[in-house]
């Protein structure tokens, strides 16, 4: 069996993730942050956060690990293969409910929201979500938040599609060349993979007002009906859909002093981390503690208390 270079890296990282003890140094030699795939905001925001953390922790090598996104990131955290990871709230909560060690992961804070975007060619006859039945639809990478939420939504509505798994950047290329019919993306806006399409390949975003309400009613908590502003993508109008909060997660065993530095960096250098991503610009202390059913890490709690005195 061929072992991928990425598998070797993950195994090496897992071996190097320390447990928290009184004798541990204040900062680990390496801090691994699980991000996302090509064409997704998670990857770009995660890389920017890793650079900012590298400046704040000069004795620590900070690694931004490219992944499929939410579901994989939660799994890697549960396995102890990474220290930090980005994830949307819905798969995080589901994973903790079924985990052998539900206390093994904590939240550093809430960052910004991801929006479900259903992208179709402008000239197609697809006008509603039910029209996706039988079509070739990108669900994002396997173990992504897009795959998790899209599967949940379409199962709820009884819509069966020919699901394809790939990064958003690859999905945009395949949509433009006709290899797939629909691109689904649950990510921050504007999404890099989608933003590059309209000039070269005319597209539309499907409105999902009724579907958004049904999902929020069936799964209370993580889903909120919203409208993507008309200014998000050139030439496209507003679009009704739903949003899901995104969290920065940490291993609960990670030293609270380290997590306190991570939390401070996220919320005091948010402009740098969110550069070029207007939605990520909503990172702020006021909403940062709103992590839903996922408890805050002790280090994050300590930092939030310090700024509210």
mmCIF file with all atom_site columns, C-alpha atoms in Angstrom, residues 124-205:
data_model
loop_
_atom_site.group_PDB
_atom_site.id
_atom_site.type_symbol
_atom_site.label_atom_id
_atom_site.label_alt_id
_atom_site.label_comp_id
_atom_site.label_asym_id
_atom_site.label_entity_id
_atom_site.label_seq_id
_atom_site.pdbx_PDB_ins_code
_atom_site.Cartn_x
_atom_site.Cartn_y
_atom_site.Cartn_z
_atom_site.occupancy
_atom_site.B_iso_or_equiv
_atom_site.pdbx_formal_charge
_atom_site.auth_seq_id
_atom_site.auth_comp_id
_atom_site.auth_asym_id
_atom_site.auth_atom_id
_atom_site.pdbx_PDB_model_num
ATOM 1  C CA . UNK A 1 124 ? -28.939 26.459 -16.848 1.00 0.00 ? 124 UNK A CA 1
ATOM 2  C CA . UNK A 1 125 ? -32.564 25.624 -16.145 1.00 0.00 ? 125 UNK A CA 1
ATOM 3  C CA . UNK A 1 126 ? -31.847 25.061 -12.450 1.00 0.00 ? 126 UNK A CA 1
ATOM 4  C CA . UNK A 1 127 ? -34.000 27.465 -10.445 1.00 0.00 ? 127 UNK A CA 1
ATOM 5  C CA . UNK A 1 128 ? -34.592 25.681 -7.126  1.00 0.00 ? 128 UNK A CA 1
ATOM 6  C CA . UNK A 1 129 ? -32.849 23.147 -4.919  1.00 0.00 ? 129 UNK A CA 1
ATOM 7  C CA . UNK A 1 130 ? -35.245 20.356 -5.960  1.00 0.00 ? 130 UNK A CA 1
ATOM 8  C CA . UNK A 1 131 ? -33.888 20.693 -9.519  1.00 0.00 ? 131 UNK A CA 1
ATOM 9  C CA . UNK A 1 132 ? -30.567 19.226 -8.330  1.00 0.00 ? 132 UNK A CA 1
ATOM 10 C CA . UNK A 1 133 ? -32.089 15.717 -8.314  1.00 0.00 ? 133 UNK A CA 1
ATOM 11 C CA . UNK A 1 134 ? -29.928 13.385 -10.406 1.00 0.00 ? 134 UNK A CA 1
ATOM 12 C CA . UNK A 1 135 ? -27.364 16.089 -11.283 1.00 0.00 ? 135 UNK A CA 1
ATOM 13 C CA . UNK A 1 136 ? -23.580 16.043 -10.769 1.00 0.00 ? 136 UNK A CA 1
ATOM 14 C CA . UNK A 1 137 ? -23.028 18.137 -7.648  1.00 0.00 ? 137 UNK A CA 1
ATOM 15 C CA . UNK A 1 138 ? -19.761 19.016 -5.905  1.00 0.00 ? 138 UNK A CA 1
ATOM 16 C CA . UNK A 1 139 ? -20.039 18.476 -2.142  1.00 0.00 ? 139 UNK A CA 1
ATOM 17 C CA . UNK A 1 140 ? -16.592 19.868 -1.383  1.00 0.00 ? 140 UNK A CA 1
ATOM 18 C CA . UNK A 1 141 ? -13.801 17.548 -0.219  1.00 0.00 ? 141 UNK A CA 1
ATOM 19 C CA . UNK A 1 142 ? -14.566 14.370 1.697   1.00 0.00 ? 142 UNK A CA 1
ATOM 20 C CA . UNK A 1 143 ? -14.719 15.175 5.457   1.00 0.00 ? 143 UNK A CA 1
ATOM 21 C CA . UNK A 1 144 ? -15.439 18.852 4.780   1.00 0.00 ? 144 UNK A CA 1
ATOM 22 C CA . UNK A 1 145 ? -18.090 20.997 6.436   1.00 0.00 ? 145 UNK A CA 1
ATOM 23 C CA . UNK A 1 146 ? -19.685 21.452 3.020   1.00 0.00 ? 146 UNK A CA 1
ATOM 24 C CA . UNK A 1 147 ? -20.107 17.693 2.634   1.00 0.00 ? 147 UNK A CA 1
ATOM 25 C CA . UNK A 1 148 ? -21.544 17.388 6.159   1.00 0.00 ? 148 UNK A CA 1
ATOM 26 C CA . UNK A 1 149 ? -24.089 20.197 5.810   1.00 0.00 ? 149 UNK A CA 1
ATOM 27 C CA . UNK A 1 150 ? -25.031 19.509 2.176   1.00 0.00 ? 150 UNK A CA 1
ATOM 28 C CA . UNK A 1 151 ? -25.689 15.852 3.008   1.00 0.00 ? 151 UNK A CA 1
ATOM 29 C CA . UNK A 1 152 ? -27.801 16.845 6.000   1.00 0.00 ? 152 UNK A CA 1
ATOM 30 C CA . UNK A 1 153 ? -29.811 19.364 3.959   1.00 0.00 ? 153 UNK A CA 1
ATOM 31 C CA . UNK A 1 154 ? -30.461 17.183 0.914   1.00 0.00 ? 154 UNK A CA 1
ATOM 32 C CA . UNK A 1 155 ? -31.324 14.160 3.069   1.00 0.00 ? 155 UNK A CA 1
ATOM 33 C CA . UNK A 1 156 ? -33.830 16.296 4.958   1.00 0.00 ? 156 UNK A CA 1
ATOM 34 C CA . UNK A 1 157 ? -35.453 17.349 1.673   1.00 0.00 ? 157 UNK A CA 1
ATOM 35 C CA . UNK A 1 158 ? -35.272 13.901 0.079   1.00 0.00 ? 158 UNK A CA 1
ATOM 36 C CA . UNK A 1 159 ? -33.165 15.105 -2.872  1.00 0.00 ? 159 UNK A CA 1
ATOM 37 C CA . UNK A 1 160 ? -30.806 12.509 -4.389  1.00 0.00 ? 160 UNK A CA 1
ATOM 38 C CA . UNK A 1 161 ? -27.854 13.731 -6.462  1.00 0.00 ? 161 UNK A CA 1
ATOM 39 C CA . UNK A 1 162 ? -24.671 12.399 -8.054  1.00 0.00 ? 162 UNK A CA 1
ATOM 40 C CA . UNK A 1 163 ? -22.348 13.711 -5.334  1.00 0.00 ? 163 UNK A CA 1
ATOM 41 C CA . UNK A 1 164 ? -18.743 14.471 -6.272  1.00 0.00 ? 164 UNK A CA 1
ATOM 42 C CA . UNK A 1 165 ? -16.024 15.198 -3.686  1.00 0.00 ? 165 UNK A CA 1
ATOM 43 C CA . UNK A 1 166 ? -13.368 17.792 -4.507  1.00 0.00 ? 166 UNK A CA 1
ATOM 44 C CA . UNK A 1 167 ? -11.849 21.071 -3.315  1.00 0.00 ? 167 UNK A CA 1
ATOM 45 C CA . UNK A 1 168 ? -13.790 24.215 -4.178  1.00 0.00 ? 168 UNK A CA 1
ATOM 46 C CA . UNK A 1 169 ? -11.093 25.432 -6.562  1.00 0.00 ? 169 UNK A CA 1
ATOM 47 C CA . UNK A 1 170 ? -11.308 22.173 -8.553  1.00 0.00 ? 170 UNK A CA 1
ATOM 48 C CA . UNK A 1 171 ? -15.117 22.306 -8.445  1.00 0.00 ? 171 UNK A CA 1
ATOM 49 C CA . UNK A 1 172 ? -15.063 25.787 -9.961  1.00 0.00 ? 172 UNK A CA 1
ATOM 50 C CA . UNK A 1 173 ? -12.889 24.525 -12.813 1.00 0.00 ? 173 UNK A CA 1
ATOM 51 C CA . UNK A 1 174 ? -15.155 21.546 -13.417 1.00 0.00 ? 174 UNK A CA 1
ATOM 52 C CA . UNK A 1 175 ? -18.294 23.694 -13.331 1.00 0.00 ? 175 UNK A CA 1
ATOM 53 C CA . UNK A 1 176 ? -16.789 25.963 -15.991 1.00 0.00 ? 176 UNK A CA 1
ATOM 54 C CA . UNK A 1 177 ? -15.812 23.060 -18.283 1.00 0.00 ? 177 UNK A CA 1
ATOM 55 C CA . UNK A 1 178 ? -19.118 21.220 -17.860 1.00 0.00 ? 178 UNK A CA 1
ATOM 56 C CA . UNK A 1 179 ? -17.800 18.247 -15.870 1.00 0.00 ? 179 UNK A CA 1
ATOM 57 C CA . UNK A 1 180 ? -20.248 18.981 -13.027 1.00 0.00 ? 180 UNK A CA 1
ATOM 58 C CA . UNK A 1 181 ? -23.615 20.740 -12.975 1.00 0.00 ? 181 UNK A CA 1
ATOM 59 C CA . UNK A 1 182 ? -23.621 22.401 -9.547  1.00 0.00 ? 182 UNK A CA 1
ATOM 60 C CA . UNK A 1 183 ? -21.065 23.644 -7.017  1.00 0.00 ? 183 UNK A CA 1
ATOM 61 C CA . UNK A 1 184 ? -22.004 23.612 -3.338  1.00 0.00 ? 184 UNK A CA 1
ATOM 62 C CA . UNK A 1 185 ? -19.770 25.528 -0.939  1.00 0.00 ? 185 UNK A CA 1
ATOM 63 C CA . UNK A 1 186 ? -20.212 26.186 2.768   1.00 0.00 ? 186 UNK A CA 1
ATOM 64 C CA . UNK A 1 187 ? -17.524 28.737 3.459   1.00 0.00 ? 187 UNK A CA 1
ATOM 65 C CA . UNK A 1 188 ? -16.897 32.406 4.191   1.00 0.00 ? 188 UNK A CA 1
ATOM 66 C CA . UNK A 1 189 ? -17.777 35.062 1.670   1.00 0.00 ? 189 UNK A CA 1
ATOM 67 C CA . UNK A 1 190 ? -16.506 36.044 -0.751  1.00 0.00 ? 190 UNK A CA 1
ATOM 68 C CA . UNK A 1 191 ? -15.258 32.526 -1.493  1.00 0.00 ? 191 UNK A CA 1
ATOM 69 C CA . UNK A 1 192 ? -12.041 32.682 -3.578  1.00 0.00 ? 192 UNK A CA 1
ATOM 70 C CA . UNK A 1 193 ? -13.053 29.796 -5.855  1.00 0.00 ? 193 UNK A CA 1
ATOM 71 C CA . UNK A 1 194 ? -16.434 31.372 -6.610  1.00 0.00 ? 194 UNK A CA 1
ATOM 72 C CA . UNK A 1 195 ? -15.189 34.946 -6.870  1.00 0.00 ? 195 UNK A CA 1
ATOM 73 C CA . UNK A 1 196 ? -12.975 34.057 -9.828  1.00 0.00 ? 196 UNK A CA 1
ATOM 74 C CA . UNK A 1 197 ? -15.823 32.593 -11.892 1.00 0.00 ? 197 UNK A CA 1
ATOM 75 C CA . UNK A 1 198 ? -18.221 35.381 -12.982 1.00 0.00 ? 198 UNK A CA 1
ATOM 76 C CA . UNK A 1 199 ? -15.914 37.211 -15.396 1.00 0.00 ? 199 UNK A CA 1
ATOM 77 C CA . UNK A 1 200 ? -14.884 34.075 -17.313 1.00 0.00 ? 200 UNK A CA 1
ATOM 78 C CA . UNK A 1 201 ? -17.983 31.924 -16.777 1.00 0.00 ? 201 UNK A CA 1
ATOM 79 C CA . UNK A 1 202 ? -21.426 33.430 -15.985 1.00 0.00 ? 202 UNK A CA 1
ATOM 80 C CA . UNK A 1 203 ? -23.037 31.923 -12.876 1.00 0.00 ? 203 UNK A CA 1
ATOM 81 C CA . UNK A 1 204 ? -26.045 32.298 -10.597 1.00 0.00 ? 204 UNK A CA 1
ATOM 82 C CA . UNK A 1 205 ? -26.591 31.616 -6.893  1.00 0.00 ? 205 UNK A CA 1
#
